Short mmCIF file of C-alpha atoms and ligand atoms in Angstrom, two decimals:
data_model
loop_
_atom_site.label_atom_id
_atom_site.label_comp_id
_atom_site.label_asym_id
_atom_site.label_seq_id
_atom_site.Cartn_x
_atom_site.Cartn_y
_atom_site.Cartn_z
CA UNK J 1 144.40 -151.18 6.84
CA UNK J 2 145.80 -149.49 10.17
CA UNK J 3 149.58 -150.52 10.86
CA UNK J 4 148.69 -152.47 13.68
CA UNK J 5 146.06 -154.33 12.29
CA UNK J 6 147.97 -157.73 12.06
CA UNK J 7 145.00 -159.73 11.01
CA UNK J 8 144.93 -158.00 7.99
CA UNK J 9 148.74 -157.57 7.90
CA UNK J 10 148.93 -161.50 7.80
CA UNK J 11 145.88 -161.85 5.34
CA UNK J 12 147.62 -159.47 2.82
CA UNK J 13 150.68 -161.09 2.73
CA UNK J 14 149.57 -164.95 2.72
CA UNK J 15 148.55 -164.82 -0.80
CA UNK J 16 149.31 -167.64 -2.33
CA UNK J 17 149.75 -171.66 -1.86
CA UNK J 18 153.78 -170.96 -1.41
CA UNK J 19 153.06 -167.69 1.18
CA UNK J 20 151.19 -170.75 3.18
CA UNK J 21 153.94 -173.34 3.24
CA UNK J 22 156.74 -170.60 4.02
CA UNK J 23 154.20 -169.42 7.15
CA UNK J 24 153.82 -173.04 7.73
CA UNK J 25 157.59 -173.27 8.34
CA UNK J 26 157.95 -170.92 11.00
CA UNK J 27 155.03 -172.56 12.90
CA UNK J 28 155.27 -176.12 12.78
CA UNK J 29 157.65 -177.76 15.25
CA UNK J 30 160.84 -179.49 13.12
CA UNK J 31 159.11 -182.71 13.80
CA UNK J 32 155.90 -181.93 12.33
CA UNK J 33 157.45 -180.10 9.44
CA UNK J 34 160.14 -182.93 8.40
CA UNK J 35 157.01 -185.69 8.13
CA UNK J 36 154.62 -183.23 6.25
CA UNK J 37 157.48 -181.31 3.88
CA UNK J 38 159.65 -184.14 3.13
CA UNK J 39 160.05 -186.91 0.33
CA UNK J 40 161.70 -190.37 -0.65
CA UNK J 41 165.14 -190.49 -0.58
CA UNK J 42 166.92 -187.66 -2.51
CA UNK J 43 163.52 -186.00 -3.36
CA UNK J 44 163.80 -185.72 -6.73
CA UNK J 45 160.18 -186.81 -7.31
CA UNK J 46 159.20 -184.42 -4.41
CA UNK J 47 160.24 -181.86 -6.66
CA UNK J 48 159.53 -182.78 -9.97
CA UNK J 49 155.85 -183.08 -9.14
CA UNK J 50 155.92 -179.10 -9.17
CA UNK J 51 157.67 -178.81 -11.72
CA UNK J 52 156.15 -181.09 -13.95
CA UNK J 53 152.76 -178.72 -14.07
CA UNK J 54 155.18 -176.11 -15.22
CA UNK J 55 156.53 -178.22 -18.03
CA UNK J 56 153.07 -177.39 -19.89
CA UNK J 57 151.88 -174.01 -21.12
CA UNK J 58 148.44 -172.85 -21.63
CA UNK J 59 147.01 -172.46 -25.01
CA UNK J 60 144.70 -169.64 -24.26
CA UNK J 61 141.67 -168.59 -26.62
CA UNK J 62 140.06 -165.31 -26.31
CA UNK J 63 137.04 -164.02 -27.76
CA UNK J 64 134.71 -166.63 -26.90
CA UNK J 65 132.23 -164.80 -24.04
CA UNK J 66 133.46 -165.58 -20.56
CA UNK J 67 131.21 -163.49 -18.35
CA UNK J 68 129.63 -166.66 -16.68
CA UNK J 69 131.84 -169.36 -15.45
CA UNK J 70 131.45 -172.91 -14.74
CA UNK J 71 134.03 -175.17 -12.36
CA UNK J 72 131.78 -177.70 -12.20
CA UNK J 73 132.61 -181.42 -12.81
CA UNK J 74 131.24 -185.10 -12.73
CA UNK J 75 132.97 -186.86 -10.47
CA UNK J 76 131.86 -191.03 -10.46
CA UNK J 77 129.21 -189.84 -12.05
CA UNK J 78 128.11 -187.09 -9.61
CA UNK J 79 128.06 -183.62 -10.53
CA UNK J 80 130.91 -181.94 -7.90
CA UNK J 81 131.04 -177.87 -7.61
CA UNK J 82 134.48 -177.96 -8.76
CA UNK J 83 137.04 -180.22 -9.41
CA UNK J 84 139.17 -179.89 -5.68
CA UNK J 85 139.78 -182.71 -3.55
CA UNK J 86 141.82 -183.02 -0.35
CA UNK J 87 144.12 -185.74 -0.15
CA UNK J 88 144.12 -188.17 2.65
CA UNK J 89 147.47 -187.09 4.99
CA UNK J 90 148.24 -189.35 8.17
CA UNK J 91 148.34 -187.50 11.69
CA UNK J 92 146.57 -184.19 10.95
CA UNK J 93 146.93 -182.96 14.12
CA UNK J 94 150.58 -182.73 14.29
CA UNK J 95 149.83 -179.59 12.44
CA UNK J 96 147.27 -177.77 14.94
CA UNK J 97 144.92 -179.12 17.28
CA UNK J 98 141.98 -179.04 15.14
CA UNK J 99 143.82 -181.50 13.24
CA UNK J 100 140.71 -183.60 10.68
CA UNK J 101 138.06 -181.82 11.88
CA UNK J 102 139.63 -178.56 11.19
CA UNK J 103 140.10 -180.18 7.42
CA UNK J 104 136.52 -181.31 7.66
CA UNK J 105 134.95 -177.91 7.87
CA UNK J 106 137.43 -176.59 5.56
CA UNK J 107 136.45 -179.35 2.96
CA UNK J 108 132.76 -178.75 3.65
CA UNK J 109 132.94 -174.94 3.30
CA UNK J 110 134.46 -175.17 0.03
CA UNK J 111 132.82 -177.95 -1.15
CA UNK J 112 135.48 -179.72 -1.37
CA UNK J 113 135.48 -183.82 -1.23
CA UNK J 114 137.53 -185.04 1.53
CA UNK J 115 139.57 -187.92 1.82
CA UNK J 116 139.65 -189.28 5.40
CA UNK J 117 142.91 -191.07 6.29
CA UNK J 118 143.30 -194.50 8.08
CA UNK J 119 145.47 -192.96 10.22
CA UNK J 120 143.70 -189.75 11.36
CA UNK J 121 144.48 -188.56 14.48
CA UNK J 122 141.06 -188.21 15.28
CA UNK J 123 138.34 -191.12 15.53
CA UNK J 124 136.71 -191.33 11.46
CA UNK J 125 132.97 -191.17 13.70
CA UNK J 126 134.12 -187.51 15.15
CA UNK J 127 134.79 -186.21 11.67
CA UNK J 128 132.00 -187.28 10.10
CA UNK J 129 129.96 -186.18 13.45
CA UNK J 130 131.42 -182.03 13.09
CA UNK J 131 131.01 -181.10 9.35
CA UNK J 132 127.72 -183.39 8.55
CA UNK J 133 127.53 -181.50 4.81
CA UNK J 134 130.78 -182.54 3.59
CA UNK J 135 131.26 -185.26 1.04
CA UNK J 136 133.99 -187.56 2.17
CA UNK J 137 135.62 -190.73 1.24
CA UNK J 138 137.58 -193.58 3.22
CA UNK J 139 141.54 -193.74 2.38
CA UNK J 140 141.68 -197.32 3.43
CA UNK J 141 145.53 -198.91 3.98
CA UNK J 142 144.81 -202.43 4.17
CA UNK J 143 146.41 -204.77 7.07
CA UNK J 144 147.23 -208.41 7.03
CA UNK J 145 144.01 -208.90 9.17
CA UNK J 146 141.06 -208.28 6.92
CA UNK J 147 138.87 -207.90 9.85
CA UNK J 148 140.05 -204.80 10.87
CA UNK J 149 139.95 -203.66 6.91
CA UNK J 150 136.44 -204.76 6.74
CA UNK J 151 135.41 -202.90 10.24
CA UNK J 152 136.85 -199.89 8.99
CA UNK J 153 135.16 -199.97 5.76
CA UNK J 154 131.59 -200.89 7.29
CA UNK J 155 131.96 -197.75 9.79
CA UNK J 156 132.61 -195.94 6.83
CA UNK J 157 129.58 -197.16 5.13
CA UNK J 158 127.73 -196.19 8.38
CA UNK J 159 128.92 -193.03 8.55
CA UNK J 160 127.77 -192.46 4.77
CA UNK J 161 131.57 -191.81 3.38
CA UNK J 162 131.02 -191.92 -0.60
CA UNK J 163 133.99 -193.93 -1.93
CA UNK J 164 136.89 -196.18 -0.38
CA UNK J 165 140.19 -194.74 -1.99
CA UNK J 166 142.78 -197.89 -1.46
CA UNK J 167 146.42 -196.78 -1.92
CA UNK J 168 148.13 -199.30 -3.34
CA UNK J 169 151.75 -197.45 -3.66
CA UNK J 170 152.71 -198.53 0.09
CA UNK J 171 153.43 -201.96 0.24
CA UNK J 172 156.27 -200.91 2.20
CA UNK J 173 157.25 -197.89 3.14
CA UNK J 174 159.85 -195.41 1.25
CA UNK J 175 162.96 -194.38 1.94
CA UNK J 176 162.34 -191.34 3.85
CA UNK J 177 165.78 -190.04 5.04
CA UNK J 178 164.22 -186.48 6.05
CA UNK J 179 161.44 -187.81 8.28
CA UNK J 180 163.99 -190.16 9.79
CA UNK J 181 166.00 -187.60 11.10
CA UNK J 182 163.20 -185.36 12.20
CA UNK J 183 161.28 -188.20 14.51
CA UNK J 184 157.79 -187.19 14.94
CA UNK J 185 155.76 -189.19 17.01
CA UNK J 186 152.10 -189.79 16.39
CA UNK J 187 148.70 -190.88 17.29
CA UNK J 188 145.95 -191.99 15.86
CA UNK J 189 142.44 -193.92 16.26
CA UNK J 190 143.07 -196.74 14.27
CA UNK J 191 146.70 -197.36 15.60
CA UNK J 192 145.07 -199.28 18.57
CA UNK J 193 143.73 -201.50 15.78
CA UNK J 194 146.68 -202.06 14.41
CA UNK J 195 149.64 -202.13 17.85
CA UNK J 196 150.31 -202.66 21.36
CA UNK J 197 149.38 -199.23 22.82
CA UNK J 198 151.25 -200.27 25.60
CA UNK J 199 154.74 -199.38 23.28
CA UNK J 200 156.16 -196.63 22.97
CA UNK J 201 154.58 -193.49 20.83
CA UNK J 202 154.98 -194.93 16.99
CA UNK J 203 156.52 -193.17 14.56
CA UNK J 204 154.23 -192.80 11.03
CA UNK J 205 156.91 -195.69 9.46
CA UNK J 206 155.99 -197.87 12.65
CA UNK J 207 152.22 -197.50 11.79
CA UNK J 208 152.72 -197.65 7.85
CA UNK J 209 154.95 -201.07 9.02
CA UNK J 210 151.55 -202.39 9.34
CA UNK J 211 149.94 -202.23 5.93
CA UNK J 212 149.95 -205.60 3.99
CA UNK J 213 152.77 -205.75 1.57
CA UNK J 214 150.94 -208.26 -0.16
CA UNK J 215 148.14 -206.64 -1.23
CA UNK J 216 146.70 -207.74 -5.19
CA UNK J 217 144.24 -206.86 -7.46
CA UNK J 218 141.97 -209.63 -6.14
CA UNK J 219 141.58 -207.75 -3.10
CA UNK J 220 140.30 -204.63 -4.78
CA UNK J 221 137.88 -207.19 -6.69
CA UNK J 222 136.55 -208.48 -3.71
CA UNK J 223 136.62 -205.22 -1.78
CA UNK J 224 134.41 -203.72 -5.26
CA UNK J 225 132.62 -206.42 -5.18
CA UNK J 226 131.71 -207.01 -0.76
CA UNK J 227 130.72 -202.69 -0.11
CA UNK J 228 128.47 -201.11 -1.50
CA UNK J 229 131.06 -197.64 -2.19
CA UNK J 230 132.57 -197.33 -5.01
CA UNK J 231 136.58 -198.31 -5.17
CA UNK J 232 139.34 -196.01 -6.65
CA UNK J 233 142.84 -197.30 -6.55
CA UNK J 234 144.98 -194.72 -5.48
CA UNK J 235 149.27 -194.92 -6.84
CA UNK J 236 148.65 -196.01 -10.20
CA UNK J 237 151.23 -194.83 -12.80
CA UNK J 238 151.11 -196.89 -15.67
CA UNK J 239 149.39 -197.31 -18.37
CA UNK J 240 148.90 -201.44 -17.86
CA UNK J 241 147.91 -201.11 -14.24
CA UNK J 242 145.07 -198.76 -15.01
CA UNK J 243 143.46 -201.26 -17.38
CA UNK J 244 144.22 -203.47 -14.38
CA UNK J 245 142.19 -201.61 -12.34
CA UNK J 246 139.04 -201.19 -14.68
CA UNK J 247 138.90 -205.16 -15.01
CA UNK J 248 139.15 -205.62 -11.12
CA UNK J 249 136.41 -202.76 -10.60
CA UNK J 250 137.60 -200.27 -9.47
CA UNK J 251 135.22 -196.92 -10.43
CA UNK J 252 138.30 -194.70 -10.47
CA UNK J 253 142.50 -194.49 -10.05
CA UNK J 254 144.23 -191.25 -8.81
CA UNK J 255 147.31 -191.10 -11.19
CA UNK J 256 149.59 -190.69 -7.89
CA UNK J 257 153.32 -190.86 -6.66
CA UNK J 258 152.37 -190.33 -3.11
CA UNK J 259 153.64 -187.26 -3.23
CA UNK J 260 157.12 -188.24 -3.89
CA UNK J 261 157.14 -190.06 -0.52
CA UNK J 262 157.33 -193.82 -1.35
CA UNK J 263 159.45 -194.14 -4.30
CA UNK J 264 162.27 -191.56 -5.39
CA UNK J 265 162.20 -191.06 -9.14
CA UNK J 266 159.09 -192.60 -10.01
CA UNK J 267 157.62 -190.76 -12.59
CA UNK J 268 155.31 -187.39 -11.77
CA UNK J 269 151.41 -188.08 -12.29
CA UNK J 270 151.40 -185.38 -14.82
CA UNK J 271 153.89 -187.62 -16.87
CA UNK J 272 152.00 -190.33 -16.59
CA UNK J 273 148.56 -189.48 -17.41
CA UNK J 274 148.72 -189.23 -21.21
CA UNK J 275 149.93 -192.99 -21.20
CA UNK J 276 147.28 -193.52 -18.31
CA UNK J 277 144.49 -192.26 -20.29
CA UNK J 278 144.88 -193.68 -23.33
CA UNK J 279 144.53 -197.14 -21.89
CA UNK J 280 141.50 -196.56 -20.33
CA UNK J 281 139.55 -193.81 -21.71
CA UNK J 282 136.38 -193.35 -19.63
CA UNK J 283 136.31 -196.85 -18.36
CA UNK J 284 137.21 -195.48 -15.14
CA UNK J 285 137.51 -192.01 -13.43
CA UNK J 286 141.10 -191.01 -14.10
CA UNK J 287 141.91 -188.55 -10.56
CA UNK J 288 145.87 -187.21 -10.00
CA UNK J 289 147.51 -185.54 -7.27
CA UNK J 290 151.52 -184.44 -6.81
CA UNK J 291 152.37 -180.78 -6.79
CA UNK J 292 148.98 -178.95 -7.58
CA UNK J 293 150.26 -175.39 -6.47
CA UNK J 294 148.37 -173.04 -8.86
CA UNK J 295 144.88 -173.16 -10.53
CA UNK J 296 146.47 -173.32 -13.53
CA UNK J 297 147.59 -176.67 -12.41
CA UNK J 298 144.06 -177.52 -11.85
CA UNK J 299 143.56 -176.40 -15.25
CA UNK J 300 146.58 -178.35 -17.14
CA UNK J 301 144.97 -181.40 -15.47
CA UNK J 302 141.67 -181.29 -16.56
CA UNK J 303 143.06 -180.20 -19.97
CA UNK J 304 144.99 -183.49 -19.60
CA UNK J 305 141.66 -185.31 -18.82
CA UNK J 306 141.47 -186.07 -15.43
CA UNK J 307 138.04 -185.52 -14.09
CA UNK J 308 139.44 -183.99 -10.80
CA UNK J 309 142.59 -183.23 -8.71
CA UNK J 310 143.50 -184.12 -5.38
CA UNK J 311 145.29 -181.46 -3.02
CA UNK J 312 147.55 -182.71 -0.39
CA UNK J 313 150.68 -180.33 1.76
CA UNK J 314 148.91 -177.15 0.77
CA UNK J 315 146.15 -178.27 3.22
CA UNK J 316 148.35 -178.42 6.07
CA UNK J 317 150.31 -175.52 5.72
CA UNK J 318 147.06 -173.33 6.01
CA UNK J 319 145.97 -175.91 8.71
CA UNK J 320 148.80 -174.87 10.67
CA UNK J 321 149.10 -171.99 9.83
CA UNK J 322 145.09 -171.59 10.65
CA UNK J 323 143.43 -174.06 11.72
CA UNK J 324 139.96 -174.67 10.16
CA UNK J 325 140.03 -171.28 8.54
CA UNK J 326 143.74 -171.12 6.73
CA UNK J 327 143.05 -174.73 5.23
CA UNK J 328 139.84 -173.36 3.97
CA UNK J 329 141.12 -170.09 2.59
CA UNK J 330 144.26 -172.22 1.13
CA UNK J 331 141.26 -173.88 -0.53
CA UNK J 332 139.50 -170.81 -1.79
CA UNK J 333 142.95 -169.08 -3.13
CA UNK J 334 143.12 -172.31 -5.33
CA UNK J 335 139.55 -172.02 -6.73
CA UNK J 336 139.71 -168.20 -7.36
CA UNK J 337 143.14 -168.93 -8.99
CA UNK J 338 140.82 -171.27 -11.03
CA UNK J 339 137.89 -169.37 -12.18
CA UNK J 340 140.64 -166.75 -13.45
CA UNK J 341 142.52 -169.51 -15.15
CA UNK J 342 138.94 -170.17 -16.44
CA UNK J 343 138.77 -167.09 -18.12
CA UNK J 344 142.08 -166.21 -19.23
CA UNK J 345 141.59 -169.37 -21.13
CA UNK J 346 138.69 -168.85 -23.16
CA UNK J 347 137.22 -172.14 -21.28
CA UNK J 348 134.29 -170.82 -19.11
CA UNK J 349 133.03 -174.37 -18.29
CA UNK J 350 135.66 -176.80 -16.73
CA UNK J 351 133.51 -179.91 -18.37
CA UNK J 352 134.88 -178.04 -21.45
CA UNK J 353 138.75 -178.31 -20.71
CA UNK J 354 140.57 -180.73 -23.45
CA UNK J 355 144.11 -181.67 -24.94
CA UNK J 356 143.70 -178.75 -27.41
CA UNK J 357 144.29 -176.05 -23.99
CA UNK J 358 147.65 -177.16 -23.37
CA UNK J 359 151.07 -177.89 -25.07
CA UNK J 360 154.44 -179.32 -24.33
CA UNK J 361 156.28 -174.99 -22.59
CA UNK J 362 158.34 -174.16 -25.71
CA UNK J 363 160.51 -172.84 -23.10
CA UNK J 364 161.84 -176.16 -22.61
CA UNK J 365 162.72 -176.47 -26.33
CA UNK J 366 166.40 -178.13 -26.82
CA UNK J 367 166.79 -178.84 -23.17
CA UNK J 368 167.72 -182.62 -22.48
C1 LIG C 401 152.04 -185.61 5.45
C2 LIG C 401 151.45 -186.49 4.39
C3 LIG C 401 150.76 -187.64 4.78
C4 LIG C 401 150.19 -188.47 3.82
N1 LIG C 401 149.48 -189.57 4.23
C5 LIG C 401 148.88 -190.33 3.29
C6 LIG C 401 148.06 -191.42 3.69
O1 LIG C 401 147.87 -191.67 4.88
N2 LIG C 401 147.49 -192.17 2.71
C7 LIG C 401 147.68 -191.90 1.39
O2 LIG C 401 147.14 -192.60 0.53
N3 LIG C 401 148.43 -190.85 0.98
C8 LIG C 401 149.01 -190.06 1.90
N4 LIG C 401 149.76 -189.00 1.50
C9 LIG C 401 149.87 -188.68 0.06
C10 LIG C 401 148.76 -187.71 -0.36
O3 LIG C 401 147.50 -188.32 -0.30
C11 LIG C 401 148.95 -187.20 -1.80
O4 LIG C 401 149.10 -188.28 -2.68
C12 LIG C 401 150.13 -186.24 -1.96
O5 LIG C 401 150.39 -185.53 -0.77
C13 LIG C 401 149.85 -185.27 -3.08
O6 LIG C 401 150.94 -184.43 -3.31
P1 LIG C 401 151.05 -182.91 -2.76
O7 LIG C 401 151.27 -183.00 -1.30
O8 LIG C 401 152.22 -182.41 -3.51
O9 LIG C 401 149.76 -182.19 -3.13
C14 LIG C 401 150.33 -188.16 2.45
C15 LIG C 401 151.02 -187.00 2.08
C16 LIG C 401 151.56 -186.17 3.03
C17 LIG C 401 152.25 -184.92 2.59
#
C-alpha cells in the first residue's frame, strides 16, 4: 500500500464490527446516531447484550480434521449457507442514501436472510425489485386496523418474502431518553398507511405510537393460520411464552430484547435461551439477536442451540459508513470471524455445534 492510497488506508484499519461502529460515529449526523446507537432508559440491557456473549468461554477440541468447513444451517427447515441474518431496523436511510436497498444487496451478496422492516424508508416492492436473489422476510408491526396488517402481509406474499417475523416486544414503546434528546425525523412508505402526511415529519416514537398495544396470541394464530408464510414471533424471553408460541403456530421465536431498546433490564437473549430451549426443544425454530459482535458469538449461540442469529447495529454502521458495500463487508468480517471460530473449535460443521462447546468464563468465578 502507497501512503496515499486511502482506500486501502480505510480498508486496513476497519477491521472489525467495533472499527465499523467507531467510523460510523464520525459519519452519521447526531440525529441518526442517537436513534441507531441508543437504548431504553439507563441502557443497561444495551450493554449487557455484549457482554452477555462474553460471559461464556469456548470449550475448544483439537485434533479432529478441520481442513473442510461447513457454516451451513437449516433454517424452518431450509438449508441456509450460514447461520447470519439481518435484523429488521426502522428508517435505513437515515444512515446513507442507499438506505434498504443498500442492505438488500448486502444481504444477497452474503447470503444473508434479510428482514425487511415495516417501517423502511423505502417502498417493501423497491427492495424486493433491486436484489431479486436475496431471501427476505416481512418484520410486520401490527396496527389497530387489520386491513393495513393484512395488505402489508399479502404484498409480501406477492413479492415472495419467505416468513412474517411479528415483534411482539412493542406494545408500546420504551423509554428511550437518548433518542429523545437527539430528535431524528423520519420517513417511511408505510407511514402514509399509518398518519396524516399532512403533519409534521414523525419522529420513529410517533410511528411506533401506532402499533396495537393490544396485540395476543390469537392474532399470531390467525395470522399462522390466514398466509401462507410461515410466522416467527420475534421478543420472546421466557421460557412459558415460547411454548406459547408453538401452540399458537408460530414456526419460529427470535429469543430477543429489541436490542435493549424497549425495556431496560430485561434479561439478555443469551440468558434466556437455556430456559427458552428447554421448553420447547425443536417444536419451533429457536432464532436470537442482542449484541452479536464476534463470530464467536455466532458460535456460543449455536452452541446454545439456536438454529441462527440475527444481526442488527453492525449493519448500519458499515451502511453508513459504506453504503451497500461496508454493510456487506461488515457481513463478511462476521462470517470469516466464523469459519475461524469453526476451526479453532474442533467443530468444522456448524449443524455440529452443541452445549458440550461452551461453558459458564471461569473468569467470572466468585463475582456476584
Ligand atoms: C435502529 C434500530 C431500529 C430497529 N427497528 C426495529 C424494527 O423496526 N422492528 C423490530 O422488530 N426490531 C427493530 N430493531 C431491533 C432489531 O431487530 C434487533 O432486535 C436488535 O437490533 C439486535 O441487537 P443488536 O443491534 O445489538 O444486534 C431495531 C434496532 C435498531 C438498532
Amino acid at each position: 500500500m502507497s501512503d496515499d492510497d486511502p482506500a486501502a488506508a480505510t480498508a486496513l484499519s476497519l477491521l472489525t464490527l467495533g472499527d465499523y461502529e467507531r467510523a460510523a460515529a464520525t459519519v452519521l449526523d447526531p440525529a441518526a446516531l442517537g436513534y441507531f446507537a441508543g437504548g431504553a432508559a439507563d441502557e443497561l440491557s444495551l450493554h449487557d447484550n455484549v457482554l452477555a456473549w462474553r460471559r461464556l468461554a469456548i470449550r475448544p477440541r483439537v485434533l479432529v480434521g478441520v481442513g473442510r468447513r461447513d457454516p451451513e444451517v437449516t433454517v424452518l427447515g431450509r438449508a441456509r449457507p450460514h447461520p447470519l441474518i439481518v435484523a429488521p431496523m426502522a428508517y435505513q436511510g437515515l444512515a446513507h442514501a442507499e438506505a434498504e436497498i443498500g442492505t438488500a444487496r448486502a444481504s444477497a451478496a452474503t447470503g444473508s436472510i434479510m428482514c425487511v422492516p415495516t417501517f423502511a424508508t423505502v417502498a417493501h416492492a423497491a427492495i424486493a425489485a433491486d436484489a431479486p436473489a436475496g431471501t427476505r422476510w416481512l418484520q410486520l408491526y401490527v396496527f389497530p386496523d387489520r386491513g393495513i396488517t393484512r395488505e402489508l402481509i399479502a404484498e409480501a406474499v406477492e413479492l415472495g418474502f419467505e416468513a412474517l417475523v411479528v415483534t411482539a416486544d412493542l406494545p408500546v414503546v420504551g423509554v428511550r431518553d437518548r433518542e429523545t434528546r437527539t430528535e431524528a425525523t423520519v420517513q417511511s412508505s408505510t407511514a402514509e398507511l399509518v398518519r396524516d402526511e399532512s403533519a409534521a415529519a414523525p419522529t420513529p416514537a410517533d410511528l411506533a405510537g401506532n402499533v396495537d398495544p393490544d396485540l395476543r396470541w390469537s392474532d399470531i394464530e390467525a395470522f399462522a393460520t390466514e398466509f401462507p408464510l410461515p410466522v416467527i414471533v420475534k421478543g420472546v424471553l421466557t421460557p412459558e411464552d415460547a411454548l406459547l408460541a408453538a401452540e399458537h403456530g408460530a414456526r419460529g421465536i427470535v429469543v430477543s430484547n429489541h436490542g435493549g431498546r424497549q425495556l431496560d433490564t430485561a434479561l439478555s437473549a443469551v440468558d434466556a435461551l437455556d430456559g427458552v430451549l428447554d421448553s420447547v426443544g425443536d417444536r419451533l425454530d429457536v432464532l436470537v439477536d442482542g449484541g452479536v459482535r464476534r463470530g464467536t458469538d455466532v458460535l456460543k449461540a449455536l452452541a446454545l442451540g439456536a438454529r441462527a442469529v440475527l444481526v442488527g447495529r453492525p449493519v448500519l454502521w458499515g451502511l453508513a459508513v459504506g453504503g451497500a458495500a461496508g454493510a456487506q463487508r461488515v457481513l463478511e468480517i462476521l462470517l470469516d470471524e466464523f469459519d475461524r471460530a469453526l476451526a479453532l473449535t474442533g467443530c468444522p460443521r456448524a449443524a455440529d455445534l452443541n452445549r458440550s462447546f461452551v461453558t459458564a468464563a471461569p473468569w467470572l468465578a466468585g463475582r456476584s
